[in-house]
Coordinates of C-alpha atoms and ligand atoms in Angstrom, one line a residue:
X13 CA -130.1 22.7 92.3
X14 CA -130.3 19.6 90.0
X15 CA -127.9 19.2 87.1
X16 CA -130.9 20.0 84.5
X17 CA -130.6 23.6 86.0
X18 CA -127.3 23.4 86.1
X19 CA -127.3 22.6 82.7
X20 CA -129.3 26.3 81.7
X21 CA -126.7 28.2 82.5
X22 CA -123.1 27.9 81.5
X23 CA -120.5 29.2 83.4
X24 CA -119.1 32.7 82.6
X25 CA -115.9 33.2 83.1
X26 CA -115.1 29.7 81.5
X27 CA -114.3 26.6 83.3
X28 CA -111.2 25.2 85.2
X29 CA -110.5 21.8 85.1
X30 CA -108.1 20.8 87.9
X31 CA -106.7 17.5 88.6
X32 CA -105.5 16.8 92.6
X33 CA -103.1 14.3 91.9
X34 CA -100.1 12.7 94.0
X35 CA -99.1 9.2 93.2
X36 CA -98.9 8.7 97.0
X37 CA -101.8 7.1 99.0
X38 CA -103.1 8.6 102.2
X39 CA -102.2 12.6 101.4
X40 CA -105.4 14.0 101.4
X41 CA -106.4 14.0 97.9
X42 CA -110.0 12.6 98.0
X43 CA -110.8 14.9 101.0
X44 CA -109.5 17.9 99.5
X45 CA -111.8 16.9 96.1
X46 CA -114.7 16.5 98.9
X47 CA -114.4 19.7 100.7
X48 CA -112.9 21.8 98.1
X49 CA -116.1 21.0 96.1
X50 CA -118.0 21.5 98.9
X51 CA -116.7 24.9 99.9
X52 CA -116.5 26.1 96.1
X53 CA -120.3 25.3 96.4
X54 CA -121.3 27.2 99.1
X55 CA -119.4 30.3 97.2
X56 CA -121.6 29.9 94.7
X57 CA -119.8 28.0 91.9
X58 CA -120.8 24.5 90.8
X59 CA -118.5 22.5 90.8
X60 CA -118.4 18.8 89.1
X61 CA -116.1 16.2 90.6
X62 CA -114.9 13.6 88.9
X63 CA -113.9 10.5 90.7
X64 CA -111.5 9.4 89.1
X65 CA -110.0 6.4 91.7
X66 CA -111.6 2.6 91.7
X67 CA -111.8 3.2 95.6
X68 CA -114.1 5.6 95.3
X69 CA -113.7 7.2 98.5
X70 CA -115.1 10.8 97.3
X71 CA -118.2 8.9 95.8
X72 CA -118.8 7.6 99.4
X73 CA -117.7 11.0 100.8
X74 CA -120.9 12.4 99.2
X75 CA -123.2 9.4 100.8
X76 CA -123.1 7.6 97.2
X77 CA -124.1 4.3 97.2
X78 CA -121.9 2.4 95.0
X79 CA -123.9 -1.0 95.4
X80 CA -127.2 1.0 94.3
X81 CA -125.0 2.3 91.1
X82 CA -125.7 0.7 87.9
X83 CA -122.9 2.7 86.0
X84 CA -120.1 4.8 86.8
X85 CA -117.3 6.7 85.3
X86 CA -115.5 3.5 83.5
X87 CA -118.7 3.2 81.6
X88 CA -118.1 6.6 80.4
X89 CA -114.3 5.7 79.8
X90 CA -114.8 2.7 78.1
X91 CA -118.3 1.9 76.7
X92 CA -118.9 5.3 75.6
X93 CA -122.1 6.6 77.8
X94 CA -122.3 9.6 78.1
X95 CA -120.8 11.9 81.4
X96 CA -124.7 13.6 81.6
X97 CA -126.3 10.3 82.6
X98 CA -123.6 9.3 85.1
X99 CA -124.2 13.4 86.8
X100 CA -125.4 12.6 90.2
X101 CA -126.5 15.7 92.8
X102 CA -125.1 15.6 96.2
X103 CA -126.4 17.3 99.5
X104 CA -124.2 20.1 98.8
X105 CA -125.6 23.1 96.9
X106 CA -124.2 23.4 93.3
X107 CA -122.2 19.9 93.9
X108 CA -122.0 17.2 91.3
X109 CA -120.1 14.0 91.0
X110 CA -119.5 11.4 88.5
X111 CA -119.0 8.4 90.6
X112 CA -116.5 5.6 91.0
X113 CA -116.6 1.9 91.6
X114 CA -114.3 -0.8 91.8
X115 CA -115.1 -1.4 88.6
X116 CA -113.0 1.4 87.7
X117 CA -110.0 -0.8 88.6
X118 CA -110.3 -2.6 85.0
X119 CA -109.8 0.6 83.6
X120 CA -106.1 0.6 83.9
X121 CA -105.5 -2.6 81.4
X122 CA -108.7 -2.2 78.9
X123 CA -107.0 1.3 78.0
X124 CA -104.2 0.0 77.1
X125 CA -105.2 -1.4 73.6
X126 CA -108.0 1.5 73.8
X127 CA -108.0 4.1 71.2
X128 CA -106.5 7.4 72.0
X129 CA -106.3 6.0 75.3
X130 CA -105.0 8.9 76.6
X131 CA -107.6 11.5 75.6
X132 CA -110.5 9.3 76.7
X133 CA -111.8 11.5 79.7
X134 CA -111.2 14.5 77.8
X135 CA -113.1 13.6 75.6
X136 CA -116.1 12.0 77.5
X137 CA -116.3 15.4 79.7
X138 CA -116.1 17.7 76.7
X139 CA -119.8 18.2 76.2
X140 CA -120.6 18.9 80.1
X141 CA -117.5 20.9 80.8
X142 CA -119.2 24.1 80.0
X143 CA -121.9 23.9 82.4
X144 CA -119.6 24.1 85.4
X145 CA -117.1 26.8 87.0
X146 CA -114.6 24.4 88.3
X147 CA -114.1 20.7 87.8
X148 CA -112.5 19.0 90.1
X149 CA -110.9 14.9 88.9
X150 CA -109.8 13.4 92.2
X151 CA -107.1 11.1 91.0
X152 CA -106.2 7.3 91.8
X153 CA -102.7 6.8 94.0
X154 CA -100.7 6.0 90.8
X155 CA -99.1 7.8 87.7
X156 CA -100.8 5.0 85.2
X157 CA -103.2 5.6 82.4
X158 CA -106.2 6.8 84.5
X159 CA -103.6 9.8 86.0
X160 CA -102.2 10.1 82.6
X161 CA -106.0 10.7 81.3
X162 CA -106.5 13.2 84.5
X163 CA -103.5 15.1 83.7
X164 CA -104.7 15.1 79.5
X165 CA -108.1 16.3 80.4
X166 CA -107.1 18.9 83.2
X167 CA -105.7 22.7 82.9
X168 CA -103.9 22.3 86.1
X169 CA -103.2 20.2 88.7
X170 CA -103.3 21.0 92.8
X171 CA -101.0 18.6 94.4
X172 CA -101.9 18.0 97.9
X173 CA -98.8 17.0 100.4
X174 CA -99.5 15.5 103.4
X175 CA -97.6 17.3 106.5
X176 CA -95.4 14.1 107.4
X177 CA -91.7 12.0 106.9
X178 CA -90.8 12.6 103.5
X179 CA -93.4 15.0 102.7
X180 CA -91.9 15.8 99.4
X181 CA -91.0 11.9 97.9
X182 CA -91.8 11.2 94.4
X183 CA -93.0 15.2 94.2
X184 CA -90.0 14.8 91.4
X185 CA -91.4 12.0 89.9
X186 CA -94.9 13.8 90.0
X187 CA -93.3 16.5 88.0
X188 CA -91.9 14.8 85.3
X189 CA -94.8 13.1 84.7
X190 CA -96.7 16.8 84.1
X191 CA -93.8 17.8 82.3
X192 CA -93.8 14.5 80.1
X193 CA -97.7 14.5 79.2
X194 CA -97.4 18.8 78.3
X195 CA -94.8 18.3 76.0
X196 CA -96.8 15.6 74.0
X197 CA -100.2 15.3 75.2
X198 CA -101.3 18.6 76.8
X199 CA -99.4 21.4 76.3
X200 CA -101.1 24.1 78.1
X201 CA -101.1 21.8 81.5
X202 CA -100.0 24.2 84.6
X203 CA -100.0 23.9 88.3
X204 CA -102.0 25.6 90.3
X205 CA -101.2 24.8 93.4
X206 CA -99.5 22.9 96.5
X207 CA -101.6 22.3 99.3
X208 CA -100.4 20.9 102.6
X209 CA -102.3 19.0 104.7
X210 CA -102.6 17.3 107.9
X211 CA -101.4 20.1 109.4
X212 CA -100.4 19.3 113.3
X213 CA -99.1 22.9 115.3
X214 CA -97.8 20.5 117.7
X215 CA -95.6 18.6 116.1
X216 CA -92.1 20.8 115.1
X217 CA -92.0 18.4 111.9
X218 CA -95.3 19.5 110.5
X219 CA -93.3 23.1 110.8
X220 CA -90.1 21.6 109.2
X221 CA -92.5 20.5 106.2
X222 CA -94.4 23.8 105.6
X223 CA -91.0 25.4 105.5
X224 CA -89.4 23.1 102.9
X225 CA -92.4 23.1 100.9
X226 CA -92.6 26.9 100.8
X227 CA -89.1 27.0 100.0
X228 CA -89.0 24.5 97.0
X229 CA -92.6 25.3 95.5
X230 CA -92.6 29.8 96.8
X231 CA -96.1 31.2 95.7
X232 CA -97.2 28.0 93.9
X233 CA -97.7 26.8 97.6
X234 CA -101.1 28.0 98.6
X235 CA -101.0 30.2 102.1
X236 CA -104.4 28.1 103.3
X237 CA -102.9 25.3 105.0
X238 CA -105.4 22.3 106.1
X239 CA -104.9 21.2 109.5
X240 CA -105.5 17.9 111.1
X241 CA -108.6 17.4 112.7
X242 CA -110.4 14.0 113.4
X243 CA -113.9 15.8 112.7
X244 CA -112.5 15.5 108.7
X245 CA -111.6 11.9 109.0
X246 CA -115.3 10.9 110.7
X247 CA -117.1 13.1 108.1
X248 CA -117.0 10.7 105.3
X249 CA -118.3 7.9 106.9
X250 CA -121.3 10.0 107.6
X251 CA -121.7 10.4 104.0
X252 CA -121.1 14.2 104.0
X253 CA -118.0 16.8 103.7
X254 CA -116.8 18.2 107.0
X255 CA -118.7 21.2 105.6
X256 CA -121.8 20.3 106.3
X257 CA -120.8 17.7 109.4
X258 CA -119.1 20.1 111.6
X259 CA -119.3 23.4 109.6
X260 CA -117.6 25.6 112.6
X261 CA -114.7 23.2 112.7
X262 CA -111.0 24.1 112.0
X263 CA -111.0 21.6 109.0
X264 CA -114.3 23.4 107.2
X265 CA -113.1 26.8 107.8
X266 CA -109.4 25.9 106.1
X267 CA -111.3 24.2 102.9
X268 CA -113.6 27.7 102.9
X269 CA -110.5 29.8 102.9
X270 CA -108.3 27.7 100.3
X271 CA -111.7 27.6 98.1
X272 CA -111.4 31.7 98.3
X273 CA -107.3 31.4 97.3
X274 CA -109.1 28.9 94.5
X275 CA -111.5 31.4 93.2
X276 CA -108.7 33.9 93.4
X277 CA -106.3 32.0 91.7
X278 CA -109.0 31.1 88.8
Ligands
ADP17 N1 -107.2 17.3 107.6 C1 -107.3 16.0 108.0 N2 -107.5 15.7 109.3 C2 -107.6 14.4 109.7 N3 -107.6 13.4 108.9 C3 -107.5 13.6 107.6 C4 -107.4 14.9 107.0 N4 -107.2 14.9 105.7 C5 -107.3 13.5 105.4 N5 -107.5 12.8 106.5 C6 -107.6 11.3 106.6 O1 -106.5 10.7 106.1 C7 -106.8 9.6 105.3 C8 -106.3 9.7 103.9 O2 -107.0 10.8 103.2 P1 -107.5 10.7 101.8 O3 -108.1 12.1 101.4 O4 -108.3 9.5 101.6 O5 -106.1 10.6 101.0 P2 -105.9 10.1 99.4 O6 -107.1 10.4 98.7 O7 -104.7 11.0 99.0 O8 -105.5 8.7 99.5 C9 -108.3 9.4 105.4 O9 -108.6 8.5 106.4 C10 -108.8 10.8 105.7 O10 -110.0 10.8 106.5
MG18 MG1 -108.2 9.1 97.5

């Protein structure tokens, strides 16, 4: 399905924007934004991901080309093109992203003396929002102005923590940040959900972690938990999510049942 027939028919039950964020590198974020799409796909709802991270690892996860890109998402951001031309399909079924380069690093600064710098994504995904069921912004390892703009243009956000040694660090930090941009910025911003991931039954401290993080989040925590599994680490540099590199795996069959809590949940 290309985005023009995407485009024909808007999404019923209204969209949900959702922004994975965690200010910490390396806990799953851009692989959840990968498979989550991916899985939300195959269940029938298209789903737009934003990249939204100058490393543009979920741009790659799709088998993006970022030398063969002319523009990306900071275009968008900054120079005012608009999100349909930067809309590219993927080889998953009902899966969009607007991509990220490096380019995206400039981002940061420019905004600074940018009007309504903090609204700018909003803003630029305003007129495509419609045409999807989900939208998913996978967010940069930093609470700066680009997570700022995620968290301004998003519903909710679905906070990803990695099963390891201090699991839970900066999670307050994270927090306050929501709690900062809803009271001025964004004021029906909620969260809809802590994922864990990385999941390893054979370690007792991937236990210890799904207990405290039940215990300090309760329901918010999602009951899917991702588990760790190299087939989800080698899928991206194949170009493709887990889902269609090893659908049968333990990793694809997590991000299909966390895509059903998602739907749920929506
Ligand atoms: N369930 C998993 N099993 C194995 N490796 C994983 C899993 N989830 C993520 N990884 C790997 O961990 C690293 C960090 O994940 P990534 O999604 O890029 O994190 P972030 O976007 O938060 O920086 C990547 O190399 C990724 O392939
Ligand atoms: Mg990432």
């Amino acid at each position: 399905m290309s985005y023009k027939e995407v485009q024909r028919s808007k999404s019923e039950k209204g969209t949900r924007v959702i922004a994975i964020i965690n200010q910490k590198g390396g806990v799953g974020k851009s692989t959840t934004a990968v498979n989550l799409a991916a899985a939300l796909g195959e269940l029938n709802r298209k789903t737009l991901i934003v990249d939204f991270d100058p490393q543009g690892n979920t741009t790659s996860g799709f088998g993006i080309d970022k030398e063969e890109l002319t523009q990306d998402v900071y275009n968008a951001l900054l120079h005012d093109v608009p999100a349909e031309e930067l809309i590219e399909d993927t080889i998953c079924k009902k899966v969009f992203v607007i991509p990220a380069t490096i380019q995206l690093a400039g981002a940061e600064i420019e905004l600074v003396s940018a009007m309504a710098r903090e609204t700018r994504l909003k803003d630029l995904l305003e007129p495509v929002i419609e045409d999807f069921d989900f939208v998913l912004i996978d967010c940069p390892p930093s609470l700066g102005l680009l997570t700022i703009n995620a968290l301004a243009a998003a519903d909710s956000v679905l906070i990803p923590i990695q099963c390891e040694y201090y699991a839970l660090e900066g999670v307050t930090k994270l927090l306050e940040s929501m709690r900062m941009v809803k009271g001025r910025i964004n004021r029906n911003l909620g969260t809809f959900g802590v994922l864990m991931t990385m999941f390893d039954s054979r370690t007792s401290l991937s236990r210890q972690v799904v207990d405290e993080v039940r215990s300090y989040f309760g329901n918010i925590a999602f009951k899917t938990v991702i588990p760790r599994s190299v087939k989800v680490s080698e899928a991206p540099s194949y170009g493709m999510p887990v889902l269609k590199y090893s659908p049968n795996n333990k990793g694809s069959r997590a991000y299909m049942n966390l895509a059903r809590e998602v739907i749920k949940r929506a």
